[in-house]
């Protein structure tokens, strides 16, 4: 019988953030494929777990996958862990999952911490719809293309960034975002956890020398004024609802777009709701 591949989420800072299931799986598997074996060893020591570790990172992923798949096919159960958080999210894992699916090897996700979700839930930005862009590319052309996508994205945007590149990225974001809200979630789950909220300019001033780890979260774009004529009032309502606005705020915004008094829009919604209730 083939073995199973477990994708085990580990803490992103606070070591208490590991699930009981994750601990049990790490105790039970035959070996652990880790992004940085020294880093994972510290976690295993903390949990009193002793297990064979195999290094599995971005630079040896292709070579290591074959060996791991052979072991899985022989019946060994393997856990994949990254340095922090959820494997396969801006970390190795995606490729081995694809290979396992092709070879009909069972994959079992063990959920837990993930920096993008941890940052999002406390950001104060809309959590209804969001787009994760990972790390911005360094190549000038593809970076410019991504920045354009971010500028037009109407969902909350989430980015990862290395501390030494944060200032450059904030500068690039400043050129496209204008007054849109931005949140920097710093050192999540750690002692120096902090949230910086404001416009990009305001946030830049709050973090002159970034140290530590950051998630960048950006308020989604609102459609440009020329687009309003193409959207019905109902479509506008749904769009604002997805952005997390309350009914009162939505009506105010639609009235502004349509250049009519608020109560006119309000009356229309009362009529729609009445008809829906009677039906
Ligand atoms: N797989 C991980 C996850 O589930 O979140 C992400 C790994 S990615 C290589 C590392 C990036 O995640 C960092 O550069 C930073 O943007 C973000 N990150 C990881 N831990 C963090 C933390 N404790 N606080 C803020 N950001 C963090």
Coordinates of C-alpha atoms and ligand atoms in Angstrom, one line a residue:
X1 CA 0.0 0.0 0.0
X2 CA 1.2 3.5 -0.8
X3 CA 2.1 5.9 1.9
X4 CA 0.4 9.3 2.5
X5 CA 1.7 12.8 2.1
X6 CA 0.8 15.2 4.9
X7 CA 1.1 18.9 4.5
X8 CA 1.6 20.1 8.0
X9 CA 1.2 23.8 9.0
X10 CA 3.6 25.0 11.7
X11 CA 3.8 28.2 13.7
X12 CA 4.7 31.6 12.1
X13 CA 6.2 32.8 15.3
X14 CA 4.5 31.8 18.5
X15 CA 5.3 28.1 19.1
X16 CA 1.9 27.6 20.9
X17 CA 0.2 27.9 17.5
X18 CA 0.5 24.3 16.5
X19 CA -2.5 22.1 16.4
X20 CA -2.8 18.8 18.4
X21 CA -3.3 17.0 15.1
X22 CA -0.1 18.5 13.6
X23 CA 1.8 17.3 16.6
X24 CA 0.4 13.8 16.4
X25 CA 1.1 13.6 12.6
X26 CA 4.7 14.7 13.1
X27 CA 5.0 12.0 15.8
X28 CA 3.5 9.3 13.5
X29 CA 5.0 9.9 10.1
X30 CA 8.1 8.0 9.0
X31 CA 10.0 11.1 8.0
X32 CA 9.7 14.9 7.6
X33 CA 10.6 16.8 4.5
X34 CA 11.6 20.3 5.8
X35 CA 12.6 23.5 4.0
X36 CA 15.3 24.1 6.6
X37 CA 16.2 21.1 8.6
X38 CA 18.0 23.1 11.4
X39 CA 14.9 25.3 11.8
X40 CA 12.5 22.4 11.9
X41 CA 14.8 20.6 14.4
X42 CA 14.3 23.4 16.8
X43 CA 10.5 23.0 16.6
X44 CA 10.8 19.2 16.9
X45 CA 13.0 19.5 20.0
X46 CA 10.4 21.9 21.5
X47 CA 7.8 19.2 20.9
X48 CA 10.0 16.3 22.0
X49 CA 9.8 14.6 18.7
X50 CA 12.7 12.8 17.1
X51 CA 12.3 12.0 13.4
X52 CA 14.5 11.6 10.3
X53 CA 14.6 14.9 8.4
X54 CA 15.1 15.4 4.7
X55 CA 15.9 18.8 3.3
X56 CA 13.3 19.9 0.7
X57 CA 13.6 23.5 -0.4
X58 CA 13.2 25.6 -3.5
X59 CA 16.7 24.9 -4.9
X60 CA 16.6 21.1 -4.5
X61 CA 12.9 20.6 -5.0
X62 CA 13.1 18.9 -8.4
X63 CA 15.8 16.4 -7.3
X64 CA 14.2 15.7 -4.0
X65 CA 10.7 15.1 -5.2
X66 CA 11.6 11.9 -7.1
X67 CA 13.2 10.4 -3.9
X68 CA 10.2 11.4 -1.8
X69 CA 7.8 9.9 -4.3
X70 CA 9.7 6.6 -4.3
X71 CA 9.5 6.5 -0.5
X72 CA 5.8 7.3 -0.6
X73 CA 5.2 4.5 -3.2
X74 CA 7.1 2.1 -1.0
X75 CA 4.5 2.8 1.7
X76 CA 6.3 5.5 3.8
X77 CA 4.2 8.3 5.3
X78 CA 5.9 11.7 4.8
X79 CA 5.1 15.1 6.3
X80 CA 6.1 18.3 4.4
X81 CA 6.7 21.3 6.6
X82 CA 8.0 24.8 5.7
X83 CA 10.1 27.2 7.9
X84 CA 6.9 28.8 9.0
X85 CA 3.2 28.6 8.3
X86 CA 1.4 26.6 5.6
X87 CA 3.5 24.6 3.1
X88 CA 2.9 25.4 -0.6
X89 CA 1.9 29.0 0.2
X90 CA 4.9 31.0 -1.1
X91 CA 6.9 27.9 0.1
X92 CA 7.8 24.5 -1.4
X93 CA 4.9 22.0 -1.5
X94 CA 2.9 22.8 -4.7
X95 CA 5.0 20.6 -7.0
X96 CA 5.0 17.5 -4.8
X97 CA 1.2 17.8 -4.4
X98 CA 0.8 17.9 -8.2
X99 CA 3.1 14.8 -8.6
X100 CA 1.2 12.9 -5.8
X101 CA -2.1 13.5 -7.6
X102 CA -0.7 12.1 -10.8
X103 CA 0.6 9.0 -9.0
X104 CA -2.6 8.5 -7.0
X105 CA -0.8 9.1 -3.6
X106 CA -3.2 10.4 -1.0
X107 CA -2.6 14.0 0.2
X108 CA -3.7 15.1 3.6
X109 CA -3.7 18.8 4.5
X110 CA -3.2 19.6 8.2
X111 CA -4.3 23.2 8.5
X112 CA -2.8 25.8 10.8
X113 CA -1.2 29.2 10.8
X114 CA -0.8 31.1 7.6
X115 CA 0.6 34.7 7.6
X116 CA -1.8 36.0 4.9
X117 CA -4.9 34.9 6.7
X118 CA -3.6 35.9 10.1
X119 CA -2.9 39.4 8.8
X120 CA -6.1 39.7 6.9
X121 CA -8.5 38.9 9.8
X122 CA -7.1 41.7 11.9
X123 CA -6.4 44.2 9.1
X124 CA -9.8 45.9 9.3
X125 CA -10.1 45.6 5.5
X126 CA -12.8 43.6 3.7
X127 CA -12.4 39.9 4.2
X128 CA -15.3 39.0 1.9
X129 CA -13.1 38.8 -1.2
X130 CA -9.4 39.0 -1.4
X131 CA -6.5 38.3 -3.8
X132 CA -3.2 37.0 -2.7
X133 CA -0.3 38.1 -5.0
X134 CA 2.5 36.5 -3.0
X135 CA 5.9 38.2 -3.4
X136 CA 6.1 40.9 -6.1
X137 CA 8.4 39.9 -9.0
X138 CA 11.8 41.6 -9.2
X139 CA 12.0 41.7 -13.0
X140 CA 11.1 45.3 -14.0
X141 CA 8.5 44.5 -16.7
X142 CA 6.6 41.7 -14.8
X143 CA 6.7 43.9 -11.6
X144 CA 5.2 46.8 -13.5
X145 CA 2.5 44.4 -14.9
X146 CA 1.7 43.1 -11.4
X147 CA 1.5 46.7 -10.0
X148 CA -1.0 47.5 -12.7
X149 CA -3.1 44.5 -11.7
X150 CA -2.9 45.5 -8.0
X151 CA -4.0 49.1 -9.0
X152 CA -7.1 47.7 -10.7
X153 CA -8.0 44.9 -8.2
X154 CA -11.3 45.6 -6.5
X155 CA -10.7 42.9 -3.8
X156 CA -8.5 43.3 -0.8
X157 CA -4.9 42.7 -2.0
X158 CA -2.4 40.7 0.1
X159 CA 1.3 40.7 -0.5
X160 CA 4.3 39.1 1.2
X161 CA 7.6 41.0 1.3
X162 CA 11.1 40.5 2.7
X163 CA 12.1 43.2 5.3
X164 CA 15.0 44.6 3.2
X165 CA 12.7 45.1 0.2
X166 CA 9.8 46.6 2.1
X167 CA 10.7 50.3 1.6
X168 CA 11.2 49.8 -2.2
X169 CA 7.9 48.0 -2.5
X170 CA 6.1 50.7 -0.4
X171 CA 7.5 53.3 -2.8
X172 CA 6.3 51.4 -5.8
X173 CA 2.8 51.0 -4.2
X174 CA 2.7 54.7 -3.4
X175 CA 3.0 55.6 -7.1
X176 CA -0.2 53.5 -7.9
X177 CA -2.4 53.6 -4.8
X178 CA -3.1 57.3 -4.1
X179 CA -5.2 57.5 -0.9
X180 CA -6.2 53.9 -0.7
X181 CA -5.9 52.3 2.8
X182 CA -2.9 50.1 3.4
X183 CA -2.1 47.9 6.4
X184 CA 1.3 46.5 7.4
X185 CA 1.0 43.5 9.6
X186 CA 4.3 43.1 11.4
X187 CA 5.8 40.1 13.2
X188 CA 2.4 38.3 13.5
X189 CA 2.0 36.1 16.6
X190 CA 5.4 37.3 17.9
X191 CA 6.3 39.7 20.8
X192 CA 6.7 42.7 18.5
X193 CA 3.4 42.1 16.6
X194 CA 2.0 45.4 15.4
X195 CA -0.4 46.7 12.8
X196 CA 0.3 50.0 10.9
X197 CA -2.8 51.4 9.3
X198 CA -3.1 54.4 7.0
X199 CA -2.4 55.5 3.4
X200 CA 0.9 54.3 2.0
X201 CA 2.5 57.7 2.7
X202 CA 1.3 57.6 6.3
X203 CA 2.5 54.0 6.8
X204 CA 5.9 54.7 5.3
X205 CA 6.4 57.4 7.9
X206 CA 5.5 55.0 10.7
X207 CA 8.1 52.3 9.7
X208 CA 11.3 54.2 8.8
X209 CA 13.6 51.1 9.3
X210 CA 11.6 47.9 8.8
X211 CA 12.9 45.0 10.7
X212 CA 11.0 41.7 11.1
X213 CA 8.5 40.1 8.9
X214 CA 5.6 41.9 7.2
X215 CA 2.4 41.1 5.3
X216 CA 1.1 44.0 3.2
X217 CA -2.6 44.4 2.9
X218 CA -4.3 46.9 0.5
X219 CA -7.9 48.1 0.3
X220 CA -9.5 47.1 -3.0
X221 CA -9.9 49.7 -5.8
X222 CA -13.3 51.3 -6.3
X223 CA -14.4 51.4 -9.9
X224 CA -13.7 54.7 -11.8
X225 CA -16.6 57.1 -12.2
X226 CA -17.0 56.4 -15.9
X227 CA -17.8 52.8 -15.1
X228 CA -20.9 53.7 -13.0
X229 CA -23.1 54.3 -16.0
X230 CA -22.4 50.7 -17.1
X231 CA -23.5 49.3 -13.7
X232 CA -27.2 49.0 -12.6
X233 CA -28.0 50.1 -9.1
X234 CA -28.3 46.5 -8.0
X235 CA -24.9 45.7 -9.4
X236 CA -23.4 48.6 -7.6
X237 CA -25.1 47.4 -4.4
X238 CA -23.6 43.9 -4.7
X239 CA -20.1 45.3 -5.5
X240 CA -20.1 47.5 -2.4
X241 CA -21.5 44.7 -0.3
X242 CA -18.5 42.5 -1.4
X243 CA -16.2 45.3 -0.4
X244 CA -17.7 45.0 3.1
X245 CA -19.7 48.3 3.2
X246 CA -22.8 48.5 5.4
X247 CA -26.2 49.1 3.8
X248 CA -26.4 52.8 4.9
X249 CA -22.9 53.5 3.5
X250 CA -23.8 51.6 0.2
X251 CA -26.9 53.7 -0.3
X252 CA -24.9 56.9 0.3
X253 CA -22.2 55.8 -2.2
X254 CA -24.8 54.8 -4.9
X255 CA -26.6 58.1 -4.5
X256 CA -23.3 59.9 -5.0
X257 CA -22.5 57.9 -8.1
X258 CA -26.0 58.4 -9.6
X259 CA -26.0 62.1 -8.5
X260 CA -29.5 61.7 -6.9
X261 CA -30.6 62.2 -3.2
X262 CA -30.0 59.3 -0.9
X263 CA -33.7 58.8 -0.1
X264 CA -34.4 58.1 -3.8
X265 CA -32.0 55.2 -3.8
X266 CA -33.3 54.1 -0.4
X267 CA -36.9 54.0 -1.6
X268 CA -35.9 51.8 -4.6
X269 CA -34.3 49.3 -2.2
X270 CA -37.4 49.3 0.1
X271 CA -39.5 48.6 -3.0
X272 CA -37.2 45.7 -4.1
X273 CA -37.1 44.2 -0.6
X274 CA -40.9 44.5 -0.2
X275 CA -41.5 42.7 -3.5
X276 CA -38.9 40.0 -2.6
X277 CA -40.6 39.5 0.9
X278 CA -44.1 39.2 -0.7
X279 CA -43.0 36.7 -3.4
Ligands
LIG1 N1 4.1 29.6 4.1 C1 4.1 30.8 4.8 C2 2.7 31.1 5.3 O1 1.9 30.2 5.4 O2 2.4 32.2 5.6 C3 4.7 32.0 4.1 C4 6.2 31.8 3.8 S1 6.9 33.1 2.8 C5 8.4 32.3 2.3 C6 7.5 34.2 4.1 C7 6.7 35.5 4.1 O3 5.5 35.4 4.8 C8 7.5 36.6 4.8 O4 8.4 37.3 3.9 C9 6.4 37.5 5.3 O5 5.9 38.4 4.2 C10 5.3 36.5 5.6 N2 5.4 36.1 7.0 C11 5.7 34.9 7.5 N3 5.6 34.9 8.9 C12 5.2 36.2 9.2 C13 4.9 36.8 10.5 N4 5.1 36.2 11.6 N5 4.5 38.1 10.5 C14 4.3 38.8 9.3 N6 4.6 38.2 8.1 C15 5.0 36.9 8.0

